[in-house]
Short mmCIF file of C-alpha atoms in Angstrom, two decimals:
data_model
loop_
_atom_site.label_atom_id
_atom_site.label_comp_id
_atom_site.label_asym_id
_atom_site.label_seq_id
_atom_site.Cartn_x
_atom_site.Cartn_y
_atom_site.Cartn_z
CA MET A 21 80.68 217.21 2.74
CA SER A 22 78.97 215.00 6.11
CA ASP A 23 77.37 212.53 4.27
CA VAL A 24 78.79 209.02 3.33
CA SER A 25 77.05 209.21 0.14
CA ARG A 26 79.14 212.65 -1.12
CA ILE A 27 82.51 210.45 -0.60
CA LEU A 28 85.21 209.51 -3.37
CA SER A 29 86.86 206.25 -4.19
CA SER A 30 89.83 206.88 -6.63
CA ALA A 31 90.60 205.17 -9.62
CA THR A 32 92.48 205.70 -13.26
CA VAL A 33 93.36 202.18 -15.19
CA VAL A 34 96.68 200.95 -15.92
CA ALA A 35 97.65 197.07 -16.03
CA ILE A 36 98.93 194.67 -13.52
CA VAL A 37 102.71 195.11 -13.63
CA SER A 38 105.69 191.64 -13.45
CA PHE A 39 107.95 191.79 -11.16
CA ALA A 40 110.60 192.66 -13.21
CA LEU A 41 109.16 195.54 -14.17
CA ALA A 42 107.52 196.88 -10.82
CA ALA A 43 108.14 199.49 -10.03
CA PRO A 44 111.53 200.78 -7.46
CA GLY A 45 110.88 199.07 -3.72
CA ALA A 46 111.88 196.85 -1.53
CA ALA A 47 111.22 193.19 -1.80
CA TYR A 48 111.47 190.17 0.76
CA ALA A 49 109.85 186.87 -0.05
CA ASP A 50 106.15 187.66 1.75
CA ARG A 51 107.00 191.29 2.02
CA TRP A 52 107.10 193.80 -0.67
CA SER A 53 107.28 198.14 -0.02
CA ALA A 54 108.26 201.17 -2.15
CA PRO A 55 108.05 205.49 -1.91
CA ASP A 56 106.00 207.65 -4.16
CA GLY A 57 106.89 211.20 -4.71
CA SER A 58 105.19 214.12 -2.90
CA GLY A 59 103.84 216.73 -3.86
CA ASP A 60 101.68 215.51 -6.62
CA VAL A 61 98.36 215.74 -5.69
CA ALA A 62 96.03 216.24 -9.16
CA GLY A 63 93.56 218.26 -9.07
CA TRP A 64 90.16 219.13 -10.70
CA HIS A 65 87.20 221.82 -10.94
CA PHE A 66 83.74 221.49 -12.64
CA ASP A 67 81.42 223.96 -13.16
CA PRO A 68 77.96 222.57 -14.59
CA ASP A 69 77.92 225.11 -17.48
CA PRO A 70 78.09 225.16 -20.38
CA ALA A 71 75.06 222.40 -20.36
CA PRO A 72 74.35 219.54 -20.81
CA CYS A 73 77.99 218.47 -19.34
CA GLY A 74 79.97 221.54 -18.53
CA THR A 75 83.60 221.58 -18.21
CA PHE A 76 86.66 220.83 -15.98
CA THR A 77 89.11 222.12 -14.85
CA ASP A 78 92.52 221.00 -14.26
CA ILE A 79 94.20 222.85 -10.21
CA ASP A 80 97.22 222.74 -8.34
CA GLY A 81 96.87 220.06 -5.40
CA SER A 82 100.34 219.60 -4.65
CA ALA A 83 99.44 221.68 -1.02
CA ASP A 84 97.47 218.68 -0.32
CA ALA A 85 98.95 217.10 2.24
CA ASN A 86 96.38 214.80 3.38
CA ASP A 87 95.81 212.84 0.29
CA ASP A 88 99.32 212.56 -1.18
CA ILE A 89 100.21 209.26 -1.54
CA THR A 90 104.45 208.90 -0.19
CA GLY A 91 105.26 205.01 0.31
CA LEU A 92 103.14 201.52 -0.05
CA THR A 93 103.64 198.10 2.05
CA VAL A 94 102.31 195.14 1.14
CA ARG A 95 102.74 191.77 3.98
CA HIS A 96 100.93 188.01 2.22
CA THR A 97 101.04 186.19 5.53
CA PRO A 98 99.41 182.34 6.12
CA ARG A 99 96.65 184.50 7.20
CA ALA A 100 95.64 188.14 5.65
CA VAL A 101 96.95 190.68 2.83
CA GLN A 102 98.02 193.76 5.56
CA VAL A 103 98.30 196.78 3.07
CA VAL A 104 99.85 200.01 4.69
CA VAL A 105 99.46 203.05 2.77
CA ARG A 106 101.72 205.86 3.65
CA PHE A 107 100.83 209.55 2.82
CA ARG A 108 102.54 213.45 3.58
CA ASP A 109 100.51 214.28 6.64
CA LEU A 110 97.99 212.98 7.38
CA SER A 111 94.76 214.92 9.23
CA PRO A 112 92.76 214.01 12.05
CA ARG A 113 91.09 216.99 11.09
CA LEU A 114 89.62 215.56 7.57
CA GLU A 115 87.83 213.84 6.27
CA GLN A 116 90.00 210.45 3.76
CA SER A 117 89.03 207.76 0.79
CA VAL A 118 91.56 205.56 -0.22
CA SER A 119 90.27 203.03 -2.55
CA LEU A 120 93.09 199.41 -2.46
CA HIS A 121 93.48 197.01 -5.31
CA LEU A 122 94.49 193.42 -5.21
CA ALA A 123 94.97 190.98 -8.15
CA VAL A 124 95.18 187.34 -7.68
CA PRO A 125 95.95 184.56 -10.03
CA GLU A 126 93.47 183.50 -12.75
CA ILE A 127 90.45 184.89 -11.25
CA ARG A 128 89.46 189.26 -11.51
CA GLY A 129 90.42 190.47 -7.98
CA TRP A 130 89.15 192.67 -5.51
CA THR A 131 88.79 196.48 -4.13
CA VAL A 132 88.93 197.86 -0.94
CA ASP A 133 87.10 201.36 0.15
CA VAL A 134 88.09 203.15 2.89
CA ASP A 135 86.33 206.32 3.91
CA ARG A 136 86.58 208.50 7.11
CA PHE A 137 84.08 211.04 7.11
CA ARG A 138 82.78 213.40 9.55
CA ALA A 139 78.74 212.02 10.68
CA ARG A 140 76.26 214.64 10.38
CA SER A 141 76.86 213.85 14.96
CA GLY A 142 80.31 215.75 13.37
CA LYS A 143 82.56 213.01 14.76
CA PHE A 144 84.03 211.02 12.34
CA ARG A 145 83.24 207.36 11.00
CA VAL A 146 84.98 204.82 9.30
CA LEU A 147 83.44 202.55 6.51
CA ASP A 148 84.91 199.73 4.57
CA PHE A 149 82.97 198.05 1.47
CA MET A 150 85.19 195.12 0.06
CA ALA A 151 83.97 193.93 -3.58
CA ARG A 152 84.82 192.53 -6.75
CA GLU A 153 86.50 194.41 -9.08
CA LEU A 154 84.74 196.22 -11.35
CA ARG A 155 84.92 195.68 -15.20
CA GLU A 156 85.30 198.45 -17.14
CA PRO A 157 82.20 199.53 -17.98
CA ASP A 158 81.50 199.60 -21.66
CA PRO A 159 80.92 203.40 -23.79
CA GLU A 160 78.64 202.32 -25.27
CA ASP A 161 76.10 202.16 -22.00
CA SER A 162 77.33 205.11 -21.16
CA ASP A 163 74.91 208.85 -21.47
CA GLU A 164 75.74 211.50 -24.45
CA CYS A 165 78.27 212.91 -21.70
CA GLY A 166 80.63 210.09 -20.72
CA SER A 167 79.14 209.48 -17.65
CA VAL A 168 77.69 206.31 -16.35
CA SER A 169 76.66 204.11 -13.52
CA VAL A 170 77.75 200.36 -12.36
CA VAL A 171 76.08 198.73 -9.26
CA VAL A 172 78.71 196.38 -7.06
CA SER A 173 77.16 193.92 -4.16
CA GLU A 174 79.41 193.97 -1.18
CA GLY A 175 82.18 191.24 0.01
CA ALA A 176 80.64 189.54 3.65
CA CYS A 177 84.84 190.53 5.24
CA ARG A 178 85.94 193.13 7.34
CA THR A 179 89.25 194.41 6.35
CA HIS A 180 89.34 196.31 9.69
CA PRO A 181 91.30 200.15 8.55
CA VAL A 182 93.49 201.35 11.37
CA PHE A 183 93.50 205.11 10.44
CA ASP A 184 97.52 206.15 12.00
CA PHE A 185 97.35 210.40 12.23
CA ALA A 186 101.46 209.56 14.28
CA ALA A 187 102.38 207.49 11.65
CA ASP A 188 100.57 208.90 8.92
CA THR A 189 99.34 205.94 7.96
CA VAL A 190 96.00 204.18 6.55
CA ARG A 191 96.59 199.91 7.33
CA VAL A 192 93.84 197.05 5.81
CA THR A 193 93.76 193.70 6.64
CA VAL A 194 92.26 191.12 4.58
CA PRO A 195 91.91 187.63 5.56
CA ARG A 196 92.73 185.56 2.97
CA HIS A 197 90.70 182.96 2.50
CA CYS A 198 88.53 185.53 1.27
CA LEU A 199 90.81 185.67 -1.44
CA ARG A 200 91.01 182.12 -1.85
CA ASP A 201 94.19 182.05 -0.25
CA PRO A 202 96.31 183.09 -3.45
CA GLU A 203 99.76 182.18 -4.26
CA TRP A 204 100.25 185.64 -4.85
CA VAL A 205 98.75 189.79 -4.66
CA GLY A 206 99.51 192.50 -6.64
CA VAL A 207 97.72 196.15 -4.72
CA GLY A 208 97.74 199.17 -6.56
CA ALA A 209 96.36 202.27 -4.52
CA ALA A 210 94.89 206.13 -4.73
CA ALA A 211 93.45 208.55 -2.32
CA SER A 212 90.82 211.28 -3.53
CA ALA A 213 89.40 213.97 -1.52
CA TRP A 214 85.44 215.79 -2.45
CA VAL A 215 85.67 219.47 -2.19
CA ASP A 216 82.26 222.09 -1.81
CA PRO A 217 82.46 225.04 -2.81
CA ASP A 218 81.45 227.39 1.15
CA ASP A 219 78.22 228.91 -0.19
CA PRO A 220 75.52 225.69 -0.67
CA ASP A 221 74.39 227.60 -3.28
CA ASP A 222 77.34 227.33 -5.50
CA PRO A 223 76.42 224.68 -7.79
CA THR A 224 80.36 223.83 -8.76
CA TYR A 225 82.55 221.48 -6.92
CA GLY A 226 85.90 219.60 -6.80
CA GLY A 227 87.89 216.98 -5.63
CA PHE A 228 92.05 216.22 -5.21
CA TRP A 229 93.68 212.77 -6.46
CA ASP A 230 96.99 211.42 -5.99
CA GLU A 231 97.85 207.56 -6.65
CA TRP A 232 100.70 204.79 -5.88
CA GLY A 233 103.43 204.44 -8.66
CA THR A 234 102.41 206.25 -12.01
CA PRO A 235 101.14 204.56 -15.23
CA GLU A 236 102.55 203.53 -17.62
CA GLU A 237 102.25 205.11 -21.62
CA GLY A 238 98.89 204.02 -22.61
CA ALA A 239 97.54 202.67 -19.55
CA SER A 240 93.24 203.98 -20.04
CA THR A 241 92.10 205.07 -16.76
CA TRP A 242 90.26 202.29 -14.56
CA LEU A 243 92.56 200.80 -12.65
CA PRO A 244 96.36 202.11 -10.56
CA PRO A 245 99.44 201.31 -11.25
CA PHE A 246 99.92 197.77 -9.91
CA GLY A 247 103.24 196.49 -7.62
CA PRO A 248 104.46 193.28 -8.03
CA GLU A 249 103.40 190.28 -7.18
CA VAL A 250 104.26 189.29 -3.61
CA PRO A 251 103.81 185.93 -2.70
CA ALA A 252 101.96 183.91 0.33
CA ALA A 253 104.95 183.29 3.69
CA PRO A 254 106.02 179.80 3.31
CA GLY A 255 103.19 177.53 5.40
CA ALA A 256 100.19 179.58 3.42
CA THR A 257 97.39 177.41 2.42
CA VAL A 258 96.78 178.10 -1.86
CA GLY A 259 94.16 177.77 -3.31
CA GLY A 260 91.95 177.84 -0.99
CA ALA A 261 88.13 177.15 -1.89
CA GLY A 262 86.69 179.96 0.11
CA SER A 263 85.92 182.75 -1.13
CA ALA A 264 84.39 186.09 0.21
CA ARG A 265 80.36 185.43 0.16
CA MET A 266 78.15 188.83 -1.15
CA THR A 267 75.96 190.92 1.43
CA SER A 268 73.00 192.42 0.92
CA GLY A 269 75.26 195.72 1.03
CA GLN A 270 75.49 197.89 -2.50
CA ARG A 271 76.78 200.82 -4.14
CA GLU A 272 75.90 202.06 -7.14
CA TYR A 273 79.93 204.34 -8.64
CA ALA A 274 79.23 206.77 -11.03
CA VAL A 275 81.53 206.94 -13.25
CA GLN A 276 82.19 210.96 -14.86
CA PRO A 277 84.89 211.20 -17.90
CA GLY A 278 87.40 214.66 -16.58
CA ILE A 279 87.01 213.17 -13.37
CA PRO A 280 90.21 210.73 -12.51
CA VAL A 281 87.32 208.92 -9.56
CA ARG A 282 84.95 207.11 -9.68
CA HIS A 283 82.85 207.58 -6.73
CA PRO A 284 79.57 206.77 -5.31
CA ALA A 285 76.25 208.47 -7.33
CA LEU A 286 74.65 210.66 -4.93
#
């Protein structure tokens, strides 16, 4: 893959859980951290036959260490929400797509996609895309194969993603004013990778995907599990009027049944 248009951005769905029901972790007022299991990456493969919808097949993804989330940390300071996603073995030689989902009180939350991809020049680039959380598509809007496309506008807030390959982490910092200075924030995280065949004439493709936490029974397939509500640090402004302005940037997401992620439409 050499173009950001083929970058995956993840997703699987579950409701926000309360602090008491959250996955085991350590919480210290404005900071929360919890591990995630290793070797639990899911893999999938798509074959366009039979037409028109093709066939999806589950494959073993346990060897994929680059997309294997092993921990999630949230720090809610007076100025920003800092999220650190830890991986089993983050490789500087591979592309990476991370999606963060930030739930806040009363209003629809936000999603931040971080894509590290190899450009046509051969060098790696890192792009971040912050937008209002997507609403779950109405099944009536899907085509005959269950696929649906949605378009979202980008928020004018930079999140300054940092890849630390020595520590196997991806860090994202979201200014609190972009979130309307929330009293608390709940965070979910997922990672994904797109796999193209070696033969350019081969119409099949596949990918890998992992998320922090374990979905609750009966959850839908749109958002990843969320950690607890992490309160803002003492002294933080709460309930500000500001929020991320919308820019002219847009991204079209193609959502396909059988793929546990959403990705930019080609």
